[in-house]
Coordinates of N, CA and C in Angstrom, one line a residue:
Chain A
R1 N 39.3 50.5 4.7 CA 37.8 49.8 4.9 C 37.8 48.6 5.3
K2 N 37.1 48.2 6.2 CA 36.8 46.8 6.9 C 36.1 46.1 5.1
E3 N 36.1 44.6 5.3 CA 35.6 43.7 4.0 C 33.9 44.0 4.6
V4 N 33.8 43.9 5.8 CA 32.1 43.3 5.8 C 31.9 44.5 6.9
E5 N 31.5 45.4 7.3 CA 30.9 46.1 8.1 C 29.5 46.2 8.4
Q6 N 29.3 46.0 9.5 CA 28.3 46.1 10.6 C 27.8 47.2 11.4
D7 N 26.8 47.9 11.8 CA 26.5 48.9 12.6 C 26.2 48.5 13.4
P8 N 27.3 48.3 14.9 CA 27.1 47.4 16.0 C 26.1 47.8 16.9
G9 N 25.1 48.7 16.9 CA 24.1 49.0 17.4 C 24.4 49.3 18.9
P10 N 24.0 49.1 19.9 CA 22.8 48.2 19.9 C 21.3 49.2 19.4
F11 N 20.5 48.3 18.5 CA 19.0 48.9 18.2 C 18.4 48.7 19.5
N12 N 17.6 49.7 20.1 CA 16.6 49.3 21.0 C 15.4 49.7 20.1
V13 N 14.6 48.9 20.4 CA 13.1 49.1 19.6 C 12.0 48.5 20.6
P14 N 10.6 48.7 20.3 CA 9.6 48.0 21.4 C 9.1 46.9 20.8
E15 N 8.7 46.3 21.2 CA 7.8 44.8 21.0 C 6.8 45.6 19.9
G16 N 6.8 44.4 18.6 CA 6.0 44.9 17.3 C 6.7 45.9 16.4
A17 N 7.4 46.5 16.9 CA 8.2 47.2 15.9 C 8.7 46.7 14.5
T18 N 9.0 47.7 13.6 CA 9.8 46.9 12.4 C 11.2 47.5 12.6
V19 N 12.3 46.6 12.2 CA 13.6 47.2 12.7 C 14.4 46.5 11.3
A20 N 15.2 47.0 11.1 CA 16.1 46.8 9.7 C 17.8 47.1 9.9
F21 N 18.4 46.3 9.6 CA 19.7 45.9 9.3 C 20.9 46.1 8.3
N22 N 21.9 47.0 7.8 CA 22.3 47.0 6.9 C 23.7 45.8 7.1
C23 N 24.2 45.3 6.2 CA 25.8 44.9 6.1 C 26.2 45.3 4.8
T24 N 27.3 46.2 4.9 CA 27.9 46.6 3.5 C 29.3 45.5 3.2
Y25 N 29.5 45.3 2.0 CA 30.6 44.5 1.8 C 31.8 45.3 0.9
S26 N 32.8 45.1 1.1 CA 33.8 45.8 0.0 C 34.2 45.3 -1.2
N27 N 33.9 44.0 -1.6 CA 34.2 43.7 -2.6 C 33.0 43.2 -3.5
S28 N 33.2 44.0 -4.7 CA 31.8 43.3 -5.6 C 31.4 41.8 -6.2
A29 N 32.6 41.4 -5.7 CA 32.7 39.8 -6.6 C 32.5 39.1 -5.7
S30 N 32.1 39.7 -4.5 CA 31.8 38.7 -3.5 C 30.2 37.8 -3.8
Q31 N 30.3 36.2 -3.7 CA 29.2 35.4 -3.9 C 28.1 34.9 -3.3
S32 N 28.2 34.8 -2.2 CA 26.9 34.5 -1.5 C 27.2 35.3 -0.1
F33 N 26.3 34.9 0.4 CA 25.6 36.1 1.7 C 24.8 35.4 2.5
F34 N 25.0 35.5 3.9 CA 24.0 34.9 4.8 C 23.7 35.5 6.1
W35 N 22.7 35.7 6.7 CA 22.6 35.9 8.1 C 22.6 34.9 9.3
Y36 N 23.3 34.9 10.2 CA 23.2 34.3 11.4 C 22.9 35.3 12.5
R37 N 22.1 34.4 13.7 CA 21.8 34.8 14.8 C 22.9 34.3 15.9
Q38 N 23.5 35.4 16.8 CA 23.9 34.8 18.0 C 23.6 35.3 19.6
D39 N 23.3 34.3 19.9 CA 22.5 34.8 21.5 C 23.6 35.1 22.2
C40 N 23.7 35.8 23.6 CA 24.8 36.3 24.5 C 25.6 35.0 24.6
R41 N 26.9 35.0 24.7 CA 27.6 34.0 25.0 C 26.9 32.4 24.7
K42 N 26.5 32.7 23.0 CA 26.2 31.3 22.4 C 26.8 31.1 21.1
E43 N 26.6 30.2 20.6 CA 27.3 30.1 19.2 C 26.4 30.8 18.0
P44 N 27.0 31.2 17.2 CA 26.1 32.0 16.2 C 25.3 30.7 15.4
K45 N 24.2 30.9 14.8 CA 23.1 29.7 13.8 C 22.9 30.4 12.8
L46 N 22.7 29.8 11.9 CA 22.4 30.3 10.4 C 21.2 31.0 10.9
L47 N 20.4 31.8 10.2 CA 19.4 32.4 10.2 C 18.9 32.3 9.0
M48 N 19.1 32.5 8.1 CA 18.8 32.7 6.8 C 19.8 32.8 5.4
S49 N 19.4 32.3 4.4 CA 20.4 32.7 3.3 C 19.9 34.0 2.5
V50 N 20.7 34.4 2.0 CA 20.3 36.0 1.1 C 20.4 35.7 0.0
Y51 N 19.4 35.7 -1.5 CA 19.3 35.2 -2.5 C 19.3 36.8 -2.9
S52 N 19.5 36.6 -4.5 CA 19.8 38.0 -5.4 C 18.5 38.3 -5.1
S53 N 17.2 37.5 -5.4 CA 16.0 37.8 -5.7 C 14.9 38.1 -4.5
G54 N 15.7 38.0 -3.2 CA 15.6 38.3 -1.7 C 14.7 37.3 -1.1
N55 N 14.5 37.1 0.0 CA 13.5 35.6 0.3 C 13.2 36.2 2.0
E56 N 12.3 35.3 2.1 CA 11.5 36.0 3.1 C 11.0 34.8 4.1
D57 N 11.4 34.7 5.4 CA 11.0 33.7 6.0 C 10.2 34.0 7.5
G58 N 8.3 33.8 7.4 CA 8.0 34.4 8.1 C 8.2 36.0 8.7
R59 N 8.7 36.6 9.4 CA 8.6 37.9 10.2 C 10.2 38.1 9.5
F60 N 11.1 37.7 8.8 CA 12.3 38.0 8.4 C 12.1 37.7 6.9
T61 N 13.2 39.3 6.4 CA 12.9 39.3 5.1 C 14.5 39.6 4.5
A62 N 15.2 38.8 3.8 CA 16.6 39.3 3.9 C 16.4 39.8 2.2
Q63 N 17.4 40.6 2.1 CA 17.4 41.4 0.6 C 19.2 41.7 0.2
L64 N 19.1 41.6 -1.0 CA 20.7 41.9 -1.7 C 20.6 43.3 -2.6
N65 N 21.4 44.1 -2.3 CA 21.5 45.1 -3.3 C 23.2 45.0 -3.7
R66 N 23.2 44.5 -5.2 CA 24.6 44.3 -5.4 C 25.2 45.8 -5.9
A67 N 24.6 46.7 -6.7 CA 24.9 47.8 -6.9 C 25.1 48.5 -6.1
S68 N 25.1 48.7 -4.9 CA 25.4 49.4 -3.3 C 26.2 48.4 -2.8
Q69 N 26.6 47.2 -3.2 CA 27.0 46.2 -2.3 C 26.6 46.4 -0.8
Y70 N 25.5 45.9 -0.6 CA 24.9 46.0 0.8 C 23.8 44.7 0.6
I71 N 23.8 43.8 2.2 CA 22.7 43.1 2.3 C 21.9 43.7 3.5
S72 N 20.6 43.3 3.4 CA 19.5 43.6 4.5 C 19.2 42.8 5.4
L73 N 18.7 43.2 6.6 CA 17.6 42.1 7.5 C 16.4 43.1 7.8
L74 N 15.4 42.8 7.6 CA 14.3 43.4 7.9 C 13.3 42.4 9.2
I75 N 13.2 42.8 10.4 CA 12.5 42.1 11.2 C 10.7 42.8 11.3
R76 N 9.7 42.3 10.8 CA 8.7 43.0 11.5 C 8.1 42.1 12.7
D77 N 7.0 43.1 13.2 CA 6.5 42.7 14.2 C 7.4 42.2 15.8
S78 N 8.6 42.7 15.9 CA 9.7 42.4 16.6 C 9.1 41.4 18.1
K79 N 9.8 40.6 18.4 CA 9.4 39.8 19.7 C 10.5 39.7 20.2
L80 N 10.3 39.8 21.8 CA 11.2 40.1 23.3 C 12.3 38.9 22.5
S81 N 12.1 38.1 22.2 CA 12.9 36.8 21.5 C 13.9 36.9 20.5
D82 N 13.7 38.2 20.0 CA 14.4 38.4 18.9 C 15.8 38.9 19.0
S83 N 15.8 39.3 20.9 CA 17.3 40.1 21.1 C 18.0 39.4 20.9
A84 N 19.0 39.7 20.2 CA 20.3 39.0 19.8 C 21.5 40.0 19.3
T85 N 22.4 39.2 18.5 CA 23.4 39.8 17.6 C 23.2 39.5 16.7
Y86 N 23.1 40.0 15.8 CA 22.7 39.7 13.9 C 24.1 39.3 13.3
L87 N 24.9 38.4 12.5 CA 25.8 39.0 12.0 C 25.5 38.6 10.8
C88 N 26.2 39.3 9.7 CA 26.4 38.9 8.3 C 27.5 38.0 8.1
V89 N 27.3 37.2 6.9 CA 28.6 36.6 6.3 C 28.1 36.8 5.1
V90 N 29.4 37.1 4.1 CA 30.2 37.3 2.6 C 31.1 36.3 2.2
I91 N 30.9 35.7 1.4 CA 31.7 34.6 0.7 C 32.5 35.1 -0.5
L92 N 33.4 35.0 -0.6 CA 34.2 35.6 -1.7 C 35.7 34.7 -2.0
D93 N 35.5 34.1 -3.3 CA 36.8 33.1 -3.5 C 36.8 31.7 -2.2
N94 N 35.9 31.4 -2.0 CA 35.9 30.2 -1.3 C 36.0 30.6 0.0
M95 N 36.1 32.0 0.9 CA 36.7 32.5 1.9 C 35.7 33.0 2.9
L96 N 35.0 32.5 3.6 CA 34.0 33.7 4.9 C 34.4 34.0 5.7
T97 N 33.6 35.7 5.6 CA 34.1 36.5 6.2 C 33.0 36.8 7.2
F98 N 33.1 37.2 8.4 CA 31.6 37.6 9.4 C 31.8 39.3 9.7
G99 N 30.9 39.7 9.4 CA 30.6 41.1 10.2 C 30.6 41.2 11.6
G100 N 30.9 42.4 11.8 CA 30.8 42.4 13.8 C 29.9 42.2 14.4
G101 N 28.7 42.4 13.6 CA 27.6 42.2 14.1 C 26.8 43.4 14.7
T102 N 25.5 43.1 15.0 CA 24.6 44.4 15.3 C 23.8 43.5 16.3
R103 N 23.5 44.4 17.3 CA 23.0 44.1 18.4 C 21.8 44.9 18.4
L104 N 20.6 43.7 18.7 CA 19.3 44.0 18.7 C 18.5 44.0 20.3
M105 N 18.1 45.0 21.0 CA 17.5 44.8 21.9 C 16.0 44.8 21.9
V106 N 14.7 44.2 22.1 CA 13.3 44.2 22.0 C 13.1 44.5 23.5
K107 N 12.5 45.7 23.6 CA 11.4 46.0 25.0 C 10.5 45.5 24.8
P108 N 9.7 45.8 26.3 CA 8.5 45.4 26.0 C 7.7 46.8 26.3
Chain B
S1 N 21.0 12.4 12.0 CA 21.5 14.2 11.9 C 22.5 14.3 12.1
Q2 N 23.1 15.7 12.0 CA 24.7 16.3 12.4 C 24.5 16.5 13.4
T3 N 25.7 16.5 14.8 CA 25.8 17.0 15.6 C 27.2 17.6 15.6
I4 N 27.8 18.5 16.8 CA 29.0 19.0 16.8 C 29.3 18.9 18.3
H5 N 30.4 18.8 18.8 CA 30.3 18.6 20.1 C 31.8 19.3 20.6
Q6 N 31.6 20.1 21.6 CA 33.1 20.9 21.9 C 33.1 20.8 23.1
W7 N 34.1 20.8 23.9 CA 34.5 20.9 25.0 C 35.7 21.5 25.6
P8 N 36.2 22.0 26.5 CA 35.3 22.2 27.5 C 34.2 23.5 27.3
A9 N 33.5 23.8 27.9 CA 32.4 25.1 27.8 C 33.2 26.3 28.2
T10 N 33.8 26.2 29.3 CA 34.6 27.3 30.0 C 36.0 26.5 31.0
L11 N 37.0 27.6 30.4 CA 38.3 27.3 30.7 C 39.0 28.4 31.3
V12 N 39.6 28.4 32.8 CA 40.8 29.4 33.1 C 41.9 28.5 33.2
Q13 N 42.9 29.6 32.5 CA 44.0 28.9 32.8 C 45.1 30.0 32.9
P14 N 46.2 29.8 33.8 CA 47.3 30.9 33.7 C 47.9 31.0 32.3
V15 N 48.8 31.9 32.5 CA 49.4 32.5 31.0 C 50.8 31.8 31.0
G16 N 51.1 31.1 29.7 CA 52.1 30.2 30.2 C 51.7 28.7 30.6
S17 N 50.6 28.7 30.5 CA 50.0 27.2 30.8 C 50.0 26.5 28.9
P18 N 49.7 25.2 28.9 CA 49.1 24.6 27.5 C 47.5 24.6 27.6
L19 N 47.1 24.4 26.2 CA 45.8 24.6 26.0 C 45.2 23.4 24.7
S20 N 44.4 22.8 25.1 CA 44.2 21.9 24.0 C 42.4 22.0 24.0
L21 N 41.8 22.5 23.3 CA 40.5 21.8 22.9 C 40.0 21.2 22.0
E22 N 39.1 20.6 22.2 CA 38.7 19.3 21.3 C 36.9 19.4 20.8
C23 N 37.2 18.9 19.4 CA 36.0 19.3 18.7 C 35.6 17.8 18.0
T24 N 34.3 17.3 17.9 CA 34.2 16.3 17.0 C 32.9 16.5 16.6
V25 N 32.5 16.2 15.3 CA 31.4 16.2 14.5 C 30.9 14.5 14.6
E26 N 29.8 14.2 14.1 CA 28.9 13.2 14.4 C 28.0 13.3 13.0
G27 N 27.7 12.1 12.2 CA 26.5 12.3 11.4 C 27.0 13.1 10.3
T28 N 27.8 13.0 9.6 CA 28.7 13.2 8.8 C 30.0 12.9 8.2
S29 N 30.5 12.4 7.0 CA 31.6 12.4 6.9 C 32.8 13.3 5.8
N30 N 33.6 13.6 6.1 CA 34.4 14.3 5.5 C 34.3 16.0 5.1
P31 N 33.9 16.4 6.9 CA 33.6 17.6 6.7 C 34.4 18.8 6.3
N32 N 34.3 20.2 6.5 CA 35.4 21.3 6.3 C 35.3 21.1 7.8
L33 N 36.2 21.5 8.6 CA 36.2 22.0 9.9 C 36.9 23.1 10.0
Y34 N 36.6 24.2 11.0 CA 37.0 25.4 11.1 C 37.3 25.6 12.9
W35 N 38.4 26.7 13.2 CA 38.3 27.3 14.8 C 38.5 28.7 14.2
Y36 N 37.0 29.0 15.0 CA 36.9 30.5 15.4 C 37.2 31.2 16.8
R37 N 37.6 32.3 16.7 CA 37.8 32.7 18.1 C 36.9 34.4 18.0
Q38 N 36.3 34.5 18.9 CA 35.7 35.8 19.4 C 35.8 36.7 20.3
A39 N 36.3 37.5 20.0 CA 36.9 38.4 21.5 C 35.5 39.1 21.8
A40 N 35.9 39.4 23.2 CA 34.6 40.3 23.7 C 33.8 41.3 22.7
G41 N 32.9 41.7 22.0 CA 32.3 42.5 21.6 C 32.6 42.7 20.4
R42 N 33.5 41.8 19.5 CA 33.8 41.4 18.5 C 33.5 40.4 17.6
G43 N 33.9 40.5 16.3 CA 33.3 39.8 15.2 C 34.3 38.3 15.3
L44 N 33.7 37.1 14.5 CA 34.5 36.0 14.6 C 35.6 36.4 13.5
Q45 N 37.0 35.7 14.0 CA 38.3 35.7 13.5 C 38.4 34.0 13.0
L46 N 38.7 33.9 11.8 CA 38.8 32.7 11.4 C 40.0 32.2 11.8
L47 N 40.9 31.4 12.5 CA 42.0 30.7 13.0 C 42.3 29.6 12.3
F48 N 41.9 28.7 12.2 CA 42.2 27.6 11.3 C 41.2 27.0 10.6
Y49 N 41.1 26.6 9.2 CA 40.3 25.6 8.7 C 41.1 24.4 7.9
S50 N 40.1 23.4 7.9 CA 40.8 21.7 7.4 C 39.5 21.1 6.5
V51 N 40.6 21.2 5.4 CA 39.2 20.2 4.7 C 39.7 18.5 4.5
G52 N 40.2 18.5 5.3 CA 40.8 16.7 5.2 C 41.6 16.4 6.4
I53 N 41.8 15.4 6.3 CA 42.6 14.6 7.9 C 43.7 15.3 7.5
G54 N 44.8 15.6 8.6 CA 46.0 16.4 8.3 C 46.1 17.2 7.8
Q55 N 45.3 18.0 7.3 CA 45.2 19.3 6.1 C 45.1 20.7 6.7
I56 N 46.0 21.3 7.2 CA 45.3 22.2 8.2 C 45.8 23.7 7.4
S57 N 44.8 24.7 7.3 CA 45.2 26.2 6.9 C 45.1 27.1 8.1
S58 N 46.1 27.9 8.5 CA 46.3 28.6 9.2 C 45.7 30.1 8.6
E59 N 45.4 30.8 8.8 CA 44.6 32.2 8.9 C 45.2 33.5 9.1
V60 N 46.0 33.2 10.7 CA 46.5 34.4 11.2 C 47.6 33.5 11.8
P61 N 48.7 34.6 12.2 CA 50.1 33.8 12.9 C 49.5 34.4 14.4
Q62 N 50.0 33.4 15.0 CA 49.3 33.2 16.3 C 50.6 32.1 17.3
N63 N 50.4 32.1 18.4 CA 51.2 31.0 19.0 C 50.2 29.6 19.2
L64 N 49.0 29.4 18.4 CA 48.2 28.6 18.5 C 48.3 27.3 17.2
S65 N 48.0 26.1 17.4 CA 48.1 25.1 16.7 C 47.0 24.3 16.1
A66 N 46.6 23.9 15.1 CA 45.3 23.0 14.9 C 46.0 21.5 14.5
S67 N 45.2 20.5 15.0 CA 45.3 19.5 14.6 C 43.9 18.8 13.9
R68 N 44.2 17.4 12.9 CA 42.8 17.0 12.5 C 43.5 15.2 12.9
P69 N 43.6 14.7 13.9 CA 44.1 13.5 13.6 C 43.1 12.7 12.8
Q70 N 41.4 12.5 13.0 CA 40.7 11.9 12.4 C 40.1 12.6 11.7
D71 N 39.1 11.6 10.9 CA 37.8 12.6 9.8 C 37.0 13.6 10.6
R72 N 36.4 13.5 12.0 CA 35.5 14.2 12.5 C 36.4 14.6 13.6
Q73 N 37.6 14.9 14.0 CA 38.0 15.4 15.1 C 38.9 16.6 15.0
F74 N 38.8 17.6 15.6 CA 39.6 18.8 15.2 C 40.0 19.1 16.6
I75 N 41.3 19.8 16.4 CA 41.7 20.3 18.2 C 42.8 21.1 18.2
L76 N 42.3 22.1 18.9 CA 42.9 23.6 18.9 C 44.0 23.3 20.1
S77 N 45.4 24.0 19.9 CA 46.3 23.6 20.8 C 47.0 24.8 21.1
S78 N 47.7 24.6 22.3 CA 48.9 26.0 22.4 C 50.2 25.4 23.5
K79 N 51.1 26.0 23.4 CA 51.8 25.2 24.1 C 52.4 26.2 25.3
K80 N 52.1 27.4 25.0 CA 52.0 28.6 26.2 C 51.0 29.9 25.9
L81 N 50.0 29.6 26.7 CA 49.1 30.8 26.2 C 49.2 32.2 26.7
L82 N 49.4 32.8 25.6 CA 49.0 34.5 26.6 C 47.9 34.8 26.8
L83 N 47.9 36.3 27.7 CA 46.7 37.1 28.1 C 46.1 37.0 26.6
S84 N 46.6 37.7 25.5 CA 45.8 38.0 24.2 C 45.0 36.9 23.8
D85 N 45.2 35.4 24.2 CA 44.2 34.3 23.8 C 43.3 34.4 24.4
S86 N 42.9 35.0 25.7 CA 41.5 35.1 26.4 C 40.6 35.4 25.0
G87 N 39.2 34.8 25.1 CA 38.0 34.8 24.1 C 37.7 33.8 24.1
F88 N 36.3 33.7 23.1 CA 35.2 32.6 23.1 C 35.9 31.9 21.9
Y89 N 36.2 30.9 21.9 CA 36.4 29.9 20.7 C 35.5 28.7 20.1
L90 N 35.4 28.8 19.0 CA 34.1 28.3 18.3 C 34.7 27.2 17.2
C91 N 34.5 26.0 17.4 CA 34.6 25.3 16.5 C 33.2 24.9 15.5
A92 N 33.2 24.9 14.3 CA 32.4 24.4 13.1 C 32.6 23.5 12.2
W93 N 31.4 23.0 11.3 CA 31.8 22.6 10.7 C 30.5 22.7 9.0
S94 N 31.2 22.8 7.9 CA 30.2 22.4 6.8 C 30.4 21.4 5.9
A95 N 29.3 21.1 5.0 CA 29.6 20.3 4.3 C 30.2 20.4 3.3
N96 N 31.0 19.4 2.9 CA 32.4 19.1 1.6 C 32.0 18.6 0.6
Y97 N 31.7 19.7 -0.2 CA 31.1 18.9 -1.8 C 32.2 18.6 -2.3
G98 N 33.6 18.1 -2.1 CA 34.5 17.9 -2.8 C 35.3 18.8 -3.7
T99 N 35.0 20.3 -3.2 CA 35.7 21.4 -3.7 C 36.6 21.8 -2.7
V100 N 37.4 22.9 -3.0 CA 38.1 23.5 -1.7 C 37.3 24.7 -1.1
L101 N 35.9 24.3 -1.5 CA 34.9 25.6 -0.8 C 34.9 25.8 0.7
V102 N 35.4 26.9 1.4 CA 35.5 26.9 2.6 C 34.3 28.0 3.3
G103 N 34.1 27.3 4.0 CA 32.3 27.8 4.6 C 31.3 28.4 4.0
E104 N 30.4 27.5 4.2 CA 29.0 27.7 3.5 C 28.4 27.4 4.6
K105 N 27.6 28.1 5.3 CA 26.6 27.4 6.1 C 27.2 26.6 7.2
L106 N 27.8 27.1 8.1 CA 28.6 26.7 8.8 C 27.5 26.5 9.9
F107 N 28.2 25.2 10.9 CA 27.2 24.8 12.0 C 28.0 24.9 12.9
F108 N 28.1 25.3 14.1 CA 28.8 25.8 15.3 C 28.6 24.7 16.6
G109 N 29.6 25.0 17.2 CA 29.8 24.1 18.5 C 29.2 25.2 19.3
S110 N 28.7 24.7 20.5 CA 28.4 25.6 21.8 C 29.6 26.6 22.4
G111 N 30.9 26.6 21.7 CA 32.0 27.1 22.3 C 32.5 27.0 23.8
T112 N 33.9 28.0 23.6 CA 34.7 27.8 25.1 C 35.0 28.7 25.7
Q113 N 34.5 29.4 26.4 CA 35.0 30.8 26.9 C 36.4 30.5 27.8
L114 N 37.1 30.8 27.0 CA 38.5 30.8 27.6 C 39.1 32.1 28.2
S115 N 39.7 32.0 29.7 CA 39.8 33.0 30.3 C 41.9 32.6 30.6
V116 N 42.3 33.7 30.3 CA 43.7 33.7 30.5 C 44.1 34.3 31.4
L117 N 44.6 34.1 32.8 CA 45.1 35.2 33.6 C 46.7 34.8 34.1

C-alpha cells in the first residue's frame, strides 16, 4: 500500500460545479497535511494547509479525518482556472511525502 | 521576499553526458533545500535534501549527486546520464527553524524539463 494515495482522475466537471478530492494516508501517526496545486509543466504551489479543525479559504475547504486517515479538498463554484493537478502532502517524522496528484478539468 | 531560481528550464542531453542543474535562493538564510523529480504523470520523488552547507541526504540510490557549496546554492549533478533520468526536476526550499524538520510549506523553483536521448 502506498503511503499517500490519490485518485489520479481526471475529474471532468462543468463550470460552477462543486468537486471534492480525497487523499488517504497509511500511517496514523502522520502529523501535518497540505494541499498543493500544480499546473501543467509548472512547479507545485502551496494551496492550503489542512488543520484538524478544517479550514476554508474562499471557495476552497480542506478537512482532515484522522479516524479514517484521509484529507479532503472541496472546491465550490468551480472556475476554468481551477483546472490543474492537486497534490496532497503528508508529513511524518520530519519527512514529507507527496501523493500522485488528482487532475481536475473544469469545462465551460 | 524570498525567491528561488532554477535553471535551465529545458535541457536535452545525450545518454552518457554529464549533468549540472543549479538552484539558488534569495531573501532567506540557512534554508532547507531539496531536489525532487517528477516523471510524466507521476508524483514527486524526493532525491536529495540539505539542512546546511555541505550536508546532503540522499533518499534514493541513483547515479545522481547533489552538492551545497554555499548556503543558498544547491546543485544536482550526474557524471553519466541514463535514459531513465528523464523527467521534470524541481528544486525547493523551506524555512529552517533550527531542527531537522524536513519539508513543510515548500516553495518550488520553476523546474527543469530534462530529456535524455
